[in-house]
CSV table of C-alpha atoms in Angstrom, one decimal:
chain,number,residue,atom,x,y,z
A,16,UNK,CA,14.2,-23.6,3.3
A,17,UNK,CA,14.9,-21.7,6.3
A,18,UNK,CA,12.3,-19.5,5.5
A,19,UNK,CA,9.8,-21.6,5.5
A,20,UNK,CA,11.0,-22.7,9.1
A,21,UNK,CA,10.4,-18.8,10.7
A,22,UNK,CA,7.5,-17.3,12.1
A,23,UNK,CA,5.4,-15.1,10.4
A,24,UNK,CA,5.8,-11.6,11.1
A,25,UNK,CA,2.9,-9.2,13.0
A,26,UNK,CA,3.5,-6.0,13.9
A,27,UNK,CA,1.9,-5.5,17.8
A,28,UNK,CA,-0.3,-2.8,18.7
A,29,UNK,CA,2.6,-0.2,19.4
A,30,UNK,CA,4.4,-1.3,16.4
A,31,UNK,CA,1.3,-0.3,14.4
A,32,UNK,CA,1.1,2.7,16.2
A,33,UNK,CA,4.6,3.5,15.9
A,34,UNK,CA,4.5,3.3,12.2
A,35,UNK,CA,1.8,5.0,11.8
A,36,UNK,CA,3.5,8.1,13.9
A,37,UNK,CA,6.5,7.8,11.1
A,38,UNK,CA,4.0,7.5,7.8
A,39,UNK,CA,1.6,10.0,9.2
A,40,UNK,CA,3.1,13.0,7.2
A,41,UNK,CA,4.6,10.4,3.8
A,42,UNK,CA,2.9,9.6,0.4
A,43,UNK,CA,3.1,5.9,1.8
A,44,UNK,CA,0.1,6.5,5.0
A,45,UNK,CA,-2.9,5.6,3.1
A,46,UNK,CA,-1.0,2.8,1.1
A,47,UNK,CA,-0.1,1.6,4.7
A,48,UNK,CA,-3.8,2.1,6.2
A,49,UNK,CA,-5.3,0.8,3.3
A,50,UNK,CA,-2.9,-2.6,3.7
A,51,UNK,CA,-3.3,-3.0,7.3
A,52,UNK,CA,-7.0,-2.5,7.6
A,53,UNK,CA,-7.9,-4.0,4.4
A,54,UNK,CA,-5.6,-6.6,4.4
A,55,UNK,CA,-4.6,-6.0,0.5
A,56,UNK,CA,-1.5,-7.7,-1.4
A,57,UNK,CA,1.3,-4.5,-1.9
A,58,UNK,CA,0.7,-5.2,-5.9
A,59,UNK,CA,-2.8,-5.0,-5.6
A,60,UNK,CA,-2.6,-1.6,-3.0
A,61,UNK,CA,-0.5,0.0,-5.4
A,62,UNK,CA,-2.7,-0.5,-8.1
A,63,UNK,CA,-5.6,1.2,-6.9
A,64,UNK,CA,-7.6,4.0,-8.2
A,65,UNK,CA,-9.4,6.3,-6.3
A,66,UNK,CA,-12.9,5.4,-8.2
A,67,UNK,CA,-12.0,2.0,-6.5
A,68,UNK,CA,-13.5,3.2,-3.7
A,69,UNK,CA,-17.9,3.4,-3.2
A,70,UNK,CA,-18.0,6.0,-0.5
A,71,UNK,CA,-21.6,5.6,-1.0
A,72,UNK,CA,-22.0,1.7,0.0
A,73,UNK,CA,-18.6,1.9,2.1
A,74,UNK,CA,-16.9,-0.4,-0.3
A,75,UNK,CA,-13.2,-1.1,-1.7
A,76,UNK,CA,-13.1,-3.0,-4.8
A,77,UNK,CA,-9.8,-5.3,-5.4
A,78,UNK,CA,-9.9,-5.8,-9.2
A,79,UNK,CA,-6.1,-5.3,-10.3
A,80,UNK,CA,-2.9,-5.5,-9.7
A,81,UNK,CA,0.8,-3.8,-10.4
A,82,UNK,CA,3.7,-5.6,-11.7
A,83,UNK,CA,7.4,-5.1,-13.3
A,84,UNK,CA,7.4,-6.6,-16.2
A,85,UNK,CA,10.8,-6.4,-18.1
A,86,UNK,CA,11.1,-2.8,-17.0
A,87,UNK,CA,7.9,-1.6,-17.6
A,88,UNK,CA,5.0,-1.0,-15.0
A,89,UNK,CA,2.0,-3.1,-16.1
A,90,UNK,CA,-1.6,-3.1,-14.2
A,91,UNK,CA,-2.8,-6.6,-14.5
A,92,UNK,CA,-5.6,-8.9,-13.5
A,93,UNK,CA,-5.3,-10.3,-9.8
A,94,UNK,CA,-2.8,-12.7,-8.7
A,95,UNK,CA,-6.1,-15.9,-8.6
A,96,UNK,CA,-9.6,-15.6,-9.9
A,97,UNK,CA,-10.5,-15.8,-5.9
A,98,UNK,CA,-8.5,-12.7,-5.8
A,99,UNK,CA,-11.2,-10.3,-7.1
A,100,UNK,CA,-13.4,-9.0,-4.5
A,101,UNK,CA,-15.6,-6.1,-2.2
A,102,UNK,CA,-13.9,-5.3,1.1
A,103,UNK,CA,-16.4,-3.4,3.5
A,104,UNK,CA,-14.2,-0.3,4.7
A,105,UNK,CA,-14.4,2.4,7.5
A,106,UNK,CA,-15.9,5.7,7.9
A,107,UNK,CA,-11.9,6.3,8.7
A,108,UNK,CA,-10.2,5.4,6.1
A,109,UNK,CA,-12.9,7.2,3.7
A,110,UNK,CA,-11.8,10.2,5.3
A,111,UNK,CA,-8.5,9.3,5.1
A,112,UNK,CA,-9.3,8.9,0.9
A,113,UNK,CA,-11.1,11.6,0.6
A,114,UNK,CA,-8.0,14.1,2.7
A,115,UNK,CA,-5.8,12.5,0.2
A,116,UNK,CA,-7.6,13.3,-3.1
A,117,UNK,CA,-8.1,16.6,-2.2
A,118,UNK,CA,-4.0,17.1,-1.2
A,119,UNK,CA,-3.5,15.9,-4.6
A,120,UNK,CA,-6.3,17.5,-6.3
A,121,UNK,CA,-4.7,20.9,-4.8
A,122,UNK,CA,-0.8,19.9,-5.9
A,123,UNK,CA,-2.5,19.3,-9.5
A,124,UNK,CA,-3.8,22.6,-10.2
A,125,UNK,CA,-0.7,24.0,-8.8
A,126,UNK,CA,1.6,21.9,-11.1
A,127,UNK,CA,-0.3,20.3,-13.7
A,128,UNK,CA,2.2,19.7,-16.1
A,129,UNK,CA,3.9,17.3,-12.8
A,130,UNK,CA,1.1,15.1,-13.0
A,131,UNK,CA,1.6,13.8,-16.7
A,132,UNK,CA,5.1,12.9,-16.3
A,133,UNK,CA,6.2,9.9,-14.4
A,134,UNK,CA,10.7,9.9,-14.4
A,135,UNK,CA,12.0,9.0,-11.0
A,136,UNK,CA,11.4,8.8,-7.4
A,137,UNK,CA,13.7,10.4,-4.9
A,138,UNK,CA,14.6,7.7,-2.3
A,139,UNK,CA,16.8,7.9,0.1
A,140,UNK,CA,18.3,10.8,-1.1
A,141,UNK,CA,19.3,9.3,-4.5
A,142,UNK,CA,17.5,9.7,-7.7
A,143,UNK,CA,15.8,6.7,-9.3
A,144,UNK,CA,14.4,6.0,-12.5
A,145,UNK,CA,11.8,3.9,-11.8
A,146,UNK,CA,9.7,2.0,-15.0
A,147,UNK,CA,7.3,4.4,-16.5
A,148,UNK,CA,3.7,3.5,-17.3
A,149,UNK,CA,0.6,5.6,-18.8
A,150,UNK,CA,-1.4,6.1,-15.7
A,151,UNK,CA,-5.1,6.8,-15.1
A,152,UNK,CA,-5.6,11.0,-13.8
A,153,UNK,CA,-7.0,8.6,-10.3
A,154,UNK,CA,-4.4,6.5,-9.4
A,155,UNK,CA,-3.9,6.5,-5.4
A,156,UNK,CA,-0.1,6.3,-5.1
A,157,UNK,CA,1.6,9.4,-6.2
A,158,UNK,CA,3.3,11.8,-4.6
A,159,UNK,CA,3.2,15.3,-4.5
A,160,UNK,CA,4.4,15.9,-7.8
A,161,UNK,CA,2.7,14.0,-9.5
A,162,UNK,CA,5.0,10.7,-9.7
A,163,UNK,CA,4.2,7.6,-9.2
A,164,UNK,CA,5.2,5.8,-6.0
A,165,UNK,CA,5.8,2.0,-5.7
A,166,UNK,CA,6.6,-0.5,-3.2
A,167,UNK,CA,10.5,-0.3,-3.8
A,168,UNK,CA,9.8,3.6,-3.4
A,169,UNK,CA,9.0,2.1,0.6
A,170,UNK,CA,12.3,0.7,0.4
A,171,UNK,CA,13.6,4.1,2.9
A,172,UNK,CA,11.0,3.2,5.1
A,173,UNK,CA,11.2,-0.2,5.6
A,174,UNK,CA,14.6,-0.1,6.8
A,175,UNK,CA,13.4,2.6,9.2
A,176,UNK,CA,10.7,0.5,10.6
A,177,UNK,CA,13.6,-2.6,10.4
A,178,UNK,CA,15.7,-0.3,12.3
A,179,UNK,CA,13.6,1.3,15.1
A,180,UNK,CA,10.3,-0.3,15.0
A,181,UNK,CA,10.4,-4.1,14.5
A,182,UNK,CA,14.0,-5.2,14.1
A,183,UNK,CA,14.6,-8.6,12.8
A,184,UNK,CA,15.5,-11.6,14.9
A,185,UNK,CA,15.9,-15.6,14.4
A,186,UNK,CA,12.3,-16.3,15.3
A,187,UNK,CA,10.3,-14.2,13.1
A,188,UNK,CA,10.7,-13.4,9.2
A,189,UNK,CA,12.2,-10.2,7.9
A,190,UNK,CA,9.7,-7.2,7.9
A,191,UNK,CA,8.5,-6.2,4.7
A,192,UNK,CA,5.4,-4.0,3.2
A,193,UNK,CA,3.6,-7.8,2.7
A,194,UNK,CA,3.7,-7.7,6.9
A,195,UNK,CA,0.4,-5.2,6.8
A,196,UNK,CA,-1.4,-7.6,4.9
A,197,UNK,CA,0.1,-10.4,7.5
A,198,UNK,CA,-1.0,-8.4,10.4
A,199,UNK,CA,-4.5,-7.6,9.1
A,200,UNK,CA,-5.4,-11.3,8.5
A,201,UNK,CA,-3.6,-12.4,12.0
A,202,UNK,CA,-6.1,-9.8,13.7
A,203,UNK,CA,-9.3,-11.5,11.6
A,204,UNK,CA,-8.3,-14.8,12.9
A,205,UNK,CA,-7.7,-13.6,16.5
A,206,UNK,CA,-10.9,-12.0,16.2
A,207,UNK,CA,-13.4,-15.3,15.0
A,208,UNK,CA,-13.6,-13.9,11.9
A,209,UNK,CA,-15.2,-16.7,9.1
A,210,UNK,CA,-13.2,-17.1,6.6
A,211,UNK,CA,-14.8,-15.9,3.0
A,212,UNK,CA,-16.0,-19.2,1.1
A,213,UNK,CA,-15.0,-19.2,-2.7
A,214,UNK,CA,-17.8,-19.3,-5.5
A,215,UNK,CA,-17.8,-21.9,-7.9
């Protein structure tokens, strides 16, 4: 396949940057911190819960992830077994959790009634219905009024980023919310990081 024959795609220093400048104010900056510095799968960063996090011991737990099954969101066990695991995180990106839970604690209490509904997602100026599920009062990824926001919900952004920020060429593979993850794993490896060993 051709694909198979491209590069991988990693966003430079002043691509991250960049992106960072154009999420900074979105529902999708701590999805996009949490991806890059984590190194977590889209399905599995769009599944988390905010009690995911151990702000005590620093810790992220991966446990889950999100799929689309037959038109309906479904939270599901990890893609492998190996999947599962405890991901040491930053004093930053706890801050970064903790200034999103209290934006959304705040939008709750001024629109509860918001935050038990889940029936579309504005994107790119059109109105979508995206699948409904029954999600936990925690989840990470909603917006401002309470819905639920996904990885196609990125779908605006992406070509923004495709547009401005990393355009696409013959060498390297398209760009793609999956390229955070990329990056984050390129920067271990740069960086003489071991790689985890499996347990039996």
């Amino acid at each position: 396949k051709k694909k198979d024959k491209e590069k991988i795609r990693v966003l430079t220093r002043q691509q991250i940057t960049a992106v960072k400048e154009l999420l900074k104010e979105t529902d999708f900056y701590l999805p996009f911190l949490v991806a890059l510095l984590c190194g977590t799968r889209p399905a599995e960063t769009f599944a988390l819960r905010f009690s995911d996090f151990d702000f005590q011991n620093k810790t992220l737990t991966i446990n889950k992830q999100i799929v689309d099954e037959e038109g309906a969101l479904v939270i599901k066990n990890p893609k492998t077994k190996y999947s599962t695991r405890v991901i040491d995180v930053s004093d930053f990106l706890l801050s970064e959790v903790k200034n999103r839970m209290e934006y959304l604690d705040k939008q709750r209490e001024l629109n509860p009634k918001a935050f038990k509904t889940n029936k579309g997602r504005l994107i790119d100026g059109r109105e979508f219905e995206e699948p409904t599920m029954d999600m936990p009062d925690d989840m990470m990824c909603r917006d401002g009024k309470g819905r639920y926001v996904t990885a196609h919900s990125f779908s605006y952004y992406t070509k923004l980023i495709k547009k401005d920020i990393a355009p696409n060429n013959d060498k390297y593979e398209d760009f793609s919310f999956y390229t955070f993850r990329k990056t984050h794993l390129s920067n271990m490896a740069a960086n003489n990081c071991p790689i985890g060993k499996k347990k039996k």
